[in-house]
Short mmCIF file of C-alpha atoms in Angstrom, two decimals:
data_model
loop_
_atom_site.label_atom_id
_atom_site.label_comp_id
_atom_site.label_asym_id
_atom_site.label_seq_id
_atom_site.Cartn_x
_atom_site.Cartn_y
_atom_site.Cartn_z
CA GLU H 1 20.60 -17.72 6.77
CA ALA H 2 18.80 -19.18 3.64
CA GLY H 3 16.29 -16.78 1.87
CA VAL H 4 13.11 -17.56 0.57
CA VAL H 5 12.95 -19.91 -1.62
CA GLN H 6 10.64 -20.45 -4.61
CA SER H 7 10.16 -23.24 -7.78
CA PRO H 8 9.33 -23.00 -10.71
CA ARG H 9 11.61 -19.98 -11.74
CA TYR H 10 9.62 -19.90 -15.35
CA LYS H 11 6.23 -22.21 -16.00
CA ILE H 12 4.99 -21.84 -19.48
CA ILE H 13 1.84 -23.44 -19.68
CA GLU H 14 -1.40 -23.75 -22.78
CA LYS H 15 -4.73 -22.06 -20.82
CA LYS H 16 -7.25 -23.88 -19.55
CA GLN H 17 -4.25 -26.77 -17.75
CA PRO H 18 -2.92 -26.92 -14.53
CA VAL H 19 0.05 -25.27 -12.89
CA ALA H 20 0.82 -25.00 -9.29
CA PHE H 21 4.15 -23.10 -7.35
CA TRP H 22 5.98 -24.55 -4.43
CA CYS H 23 7.26 -21.82 -1.82
CA ASN H 24 10.16 -22.49 1.12
CA PRO H 25 9.79 -19.98 3.39
CA ILE H 26 12.57 -19.23 5.65
CA SER H 27 12.51 -21.25 8.93
CA GLY H 28 10.76 -20.26 11.70
CA HIS H 29 8.86 -17.84 10.13
CA ASN H 30 5.23 -18.41 10.82
CA THR H 31 3.61 -15.57 8.83
CA LEU H 32 3.49 -16.42 4.48
CA TYR H 33 2.41 -14.88 2.06
CA TRP H 34 1.63 -14.98 -1.84
CA TYR H 35 1.18 -12.03 -3.58
CA LEU H 36 0.60 -11.42 -7.64
CA GLN H 37 2.95 -8.94 -9.82
CA ASN H 38 1.23 -8.52 -13.08
CA LEU H 39 3.73 -6.05 -15.61
CA GLY H 40 4.17 -3.19 -14.42
CA GLN H 41 2.59 -3.74 -10.65
CA GLY H 42 3.15 -3.88 -7.27
CA PRO H 43 1.68 -6.84 -5.86
CA GLU H 44 -1.27 -7.81 -4.91
CA LEU H 45 -1.51 -10.17 -1.58
CA LEU H 46 -3.24 -13.66 -2.67
CA ILE H 47 -3.49 -15.14 0.51
CA ARG H 48 -1.83 -14.63 4.12
CA TYR H 49 -1.16 -17.60 6.45
CA GLU H 50 -0.28 -17.57 10.38
CA ASN H 51 1.11 -20.69 10.88
CA GLU H 52 -1.14 -23.04 8.91
CA GLU H 53 -4.49 -21.14 8.93
CA ALA H 54 -5.36 -19.03 6.37
CA VAL H 55 -5.91 -16.17 7.96
CA ASP H 56 -7.03 -13.55 4.88
CA ASP H 57 -7.19 -15.59 1.23
CA SER H 58 -10.47 -12.08 0.38
CA GLN H 59 -9.27 -11.75 -2.26
CA LEU H 60 -8.21 -15.12 -3.93
CA PRO H 61 -10.50 -16.23 -6.61
CA LYS H 62 -11.35 -19.05 -5.34
CA ASP H 63 -12.80 -20.42 -8.53
CA ARG H 64 -10.00 -21.71 -9.96
CA PHE H 65 -6.80 -20.88 -7.27
CA SER H 66 -6.64 -22.82 -4.34
CA ALA H 67 -3.23 -23.11 -1.78
CA GLU H 68 -2.39 -24.84 1.53
CA ARG H 69 -0.14 -24.73 3.82
CA LEU H 70 0.71 -28.34 5.58
CA LYS H 71 2.27 -28.25 8.54
CA GLY H 72 2.21 -24.88 8.57
CA VAL H 73 6.13 -24.67 7.09
CA ASP H 74 6.31 -25.30 2.53
CA SER H 75 3.21 -23.95 1.49
CA THR H 76 1.46 -24.82 -2.32
CA LEU H 77 0.03 -22.28 -4.84
CA LYS H 78 -2.67 -23.92 -7.80
CA ILE H 79 -4.58 -22.49 -10.09
CA GLN H 80 -6.62 -24.61 -12.37
CA PRO H 81 -7.80 -24.66 -15.21
CA ALA H 82 -5.02 -21.29 -16.44
CA GLU H 83 -6.61 -18.05 -17.75
CA LEU H 84 -4.24 -16.45 -20.16
CA GLY H 85 -5.08 -13.42 -17.85
CA ASP H 86 -2.88 -15.57 -14.82
CA SER H 87 0.42 -14.69 -16.72
CA ALA H 88 1.96 -13.07 -13.75
CA VAL H 89 4.61 -12.88 -11.42
CA TYR H 90 3.97 -15.10 -8.43
CA LEU H 91 5.94 -14.00 -4.79
CA CYS H 92 5.99 -16.05 -2.43
CA ALA H 93 6.72 -13.89 0.81
CA SER H 94 7.49 -14.87 4.98
CA SER H 95 8.04 -12.95 7.98
CA PRO H 96 8.85 -13.93 12.06
CA GLY H 97 5.45 -11.68 12.62
CA THR H 98 3.27 -10.03 12.26
CA ASP H 99 5.09 -7.02 13.28
CA TYR H 100 7.81 -7.16 10.92
CA GLU H 101 9.13 -7.16 7.49
CA GLN H 102 7.78 -9.53 4.78
CA TYR H 103 11.31 -11.64 2.95
CA PHE H 104 10.57 -12.05 -0.55
CA GLY H 105 11.78 -14.94 -2.66
CA PRO H 106 12.25 -14.71 -6.36
CA GLY H 107 9.00 -15.50 -8.05
CA THR H 108 7.62 -17.69 -10.12
CA ARG H 109 6.97 -16.17 -14.69
CA LEU H 110 4.26 -18.16 -15.13
CA THR H 111 3.16 -17.07 -18.81
CA VAL H 112 -0.89 -19.64 -20.38
CA THR H 113 -0.13 -19.51 -24.46
CA ALA Y 1 -8.71 -0.54 2.57
CA GLN Y 2 -5.22 1.79 2.24
CA SER Y 3 -3.76 2.94 -0.86
CA VAL Y 4 0.29 4.36 -2.40
CA THR Y 5 0.67 6.30 -5.35
CA GLN Y 6 3.74 6.38 -6.40
CA LEU Y 7 3.20 9.06 -9.19
CA ASP Y 8 6.43 8.24 -11.01
CA SER Y 9 6.66 5.47 -13.33
CA GLN Y 10 9.86 6.17 -14.54
CA VAL Y 11 12.53 8.73 -13.58
CA PRO Y 12 15.53 8.92 -16.02
CA VAL Y 13 18.83 10.64 -14.00
CA PHE Y 14 22.96 11.04 -14.49
CA GLU Y 15 24.70 8.67 -13.07
CA GLU Y 16 26.15 10.95 -9.69
CA ALA Y 17 23.58 13.25 -9.81
CA PRO Y 18 20.62 13.47 -6.79
CA VAL Y 19 16.98 11.29 -6.53
CA GLU Y 20 14.07 12.06 -4.72
CA LEU Y 21 10.94 9.16 -5.42
CA ARG Y 22 8.26 9.80 -4.75
CA CYS Y 23 5.44 8.15 -1.95
CA ASN Y 24 2.24 9.50 -1.00
CA TYR Y 25 -0.47 7.68 0.96
CA SER Y 26 -4.09 7.82 1.83
CA SER Y 27 -5.15 6.21 5.68
CA SER Y 28 -6.78 7.39 8.64
CA VAL Y 29 -5.33 5.16 11.29
CA SER Y 30 -0.89 5.29 11.96
CA VAL Y 31 0.61 3.39 9.59
CA TYR Y 32 4.10 1.46 9.07
CA LEU Y 33 5.92 2.54 6.08
CA PHE Y 34 8.19 0.88 3.82
CA TRP Y 35 10.37 0.61 0.47
CA TYR Y 36 11.60 -2.24 -1.00
CA VAL Y 37 14.02 -2.67 -4.59
CA GLN Y 38 13.14 -4.78 -7.32
CA TYR Y 39 15.78 -5.67 -9.73
CA PRO Y 40 15.63 -7.73 -12.98
CA ASN Y 41 13.83 -11.25 -12.00
CA GLN Y 42 14.27 -11.17 -8.25
CA GLY Y 43 11.94 -10.70 -6.04
CA LEU Y 44 11.41 -7.75 -3.18
CA GLN Y 45 14.34 -6.38 -1.35
CA LEU Y 46 13.43 -4.32 2.17
CA LEU Y 47 15.74 -0.72 1.36
CA LEU Y 48 14.33 0.96 4.87
CA LYS Y 49 11.09 1.09 6.83
CA TYR Y 50 9.65 3.31 9.09
CA LEU Y 51 8.11 2.13 13.03
CA SER Y 52 7.90 4.95 14.81
CA GLY Y 53 10.30 7.57 16.20
CA SER Y 54 13.00 9.69 13.93
CA THR Y 55 11.11 10.43 10.25
CA LEU Y 56 14.32 10.74 9.05
CA VAL Y 57 15.01 7.06 8.53
CA LYS Y 58 18.56 5.62 6.98
CA GLY Y 59 18.27 2.68 4.61
CA ILE Y 60 21.00 0.45 3.11
CA ASN Y 61 22.62 0.90 -0.36
CA GLY Y 62 22.66 5.25 1.42
CA PHE Y 63 18.98 5.39 0.61
CA GLU Y 64 16.81 7.38 3.46
CA ALA Y 65 13.69 8.36 3.80
CA GLU Y 66 11.26 11.50 5.21
CA PHE Y 67 7.53 10.53 6.80
CA ASN Y 68 5.56 13.29 7.05
CA LYS Y 69 2.50 13.15 8.33
CA SER Y 70 0.40 16.32 7.70
CA GLN Y 71 1.45 15.60 3.90
CA THR Y 72 0.95 11.36 4.39
CA SER Y 73 4.40 11.39 1.80
CA PHE Y 74 7.35 8.86 1.68
CA HIS Y 75 10.14 9.96 -0.31
CA LEU Y 76 13.00 8.42 -0.41
CA ARG Y 77 15.77 9.56 -1.53
CA LYS Y 78 19.60 9.63 -2.46
CA PRO Y 79 21.67 12.36 -2.56
CA SER Y 80 23.96 9.93 -5.62
CA VAL Y 81 23.05 7.45 -8.01
CA HIS Y 82 25.53 4.74 -9.00
CA ILE Y 83 24.82 2.61 -12.10
CA SER Y 84 24.35 -0.53 -9.80
CA ASP Y 85 20.80 1.49 -8.81
CA THR Y 86 19.25 1.32 -11.21
CA ALA Y 87 16.07 -1.05 -10.40
CA GLU Y 88 12.14 -1.06 -9.51
CA TYR Y 89 11.80 0.89 -6.81
CA PHE Y 90 8.07 -0.15 -4.80
CA CYS Y 91 6.26 1.96 -1.39
CA ALA Y 92 4.20 -0.26 0.38
CA VAL Y 93 1.73 0.30 4.13
CA ARG Y 94 0.81 -1.60 6.78
CA ARG Y 95 -1.58 -0.56 9.92
CA TYR Y 96 -0.26 -0.82 12.58
CA ASN Y 97 -3.09 -3.50 13.89
CA PHE Y 98 -3.82 -4.85 10.83
CA ASN Y 99 -1.07 -7.37 8.90
CA LYS Y 100 -1.78 -6.51 5.32
CA PHE Y 101 0.97 -4.57 3.14
CA TYR Y 102 -0.76 -2.36 0.24
CA PHE Y 103 1.85 -1.48 -2.84
CA GLY Y 104 2.50 0.90 -5.21
CA SER Y 105 2.52 0.62 -8.13
CA GLY Y 106 6.40 0.82 -8.74
CA THR Y 107 8.69 3.50 -10.01
CA LYS Y 108 11.13 2.69 -12.45
CA LEU Y 109 15.05 4.36 -12.08
CA ASN Y 110 17.51 4.23 -14.49
CA VAL Y 111 20.60 5.12 -13.87
CA LYS Y 112 22.92 6.83 -16.88
CA PRO Y 113 25.97 7.41 -17.24
#
């Protein structure tokens, strides 16, 4: 069984530029999460999807961040414009239902210069 | 909101020695508890989980953890560590009826030869 796939693995951009991250969850997993992991910290939830519906986006900075999960499968997280403080690892995770543990992708390491 | 405290940011230990990584959480309601491991440049991998039943939980790679409700703790232990256990370990908690995970800030385990 393939795991959670994320791309790109690494991204370096200049501040004020846009950037997008892509996530393909494990097949059949209805729940998809995007997390932000700052250096030396644990993951913090940005947004959670149940199928194509964003059911928890309370921690998503909506002035610059957006996300979508079309057809309830793949998801894209976008930042526009990026700021220096956005440098971090962005993790995607999926789970088959609300009572199960999460399966994480390898993450995208973003560096904003 | 829940909070998860991992008191030790770094734990150095010699190979074949025992180790305990501490995790305390704050919650007035029943919770599920998890330990994840993160190797460099990889996503998080589930080590073990406590959902209900026996308070002693065994996981992969010889790790185990004990749920202590009165002390709101979920400490991770291994009787004899290997060099390959060098990684960062995260404790996480979620409420029974709310699908949101809260992670601690992580403990870096450094196993020395």
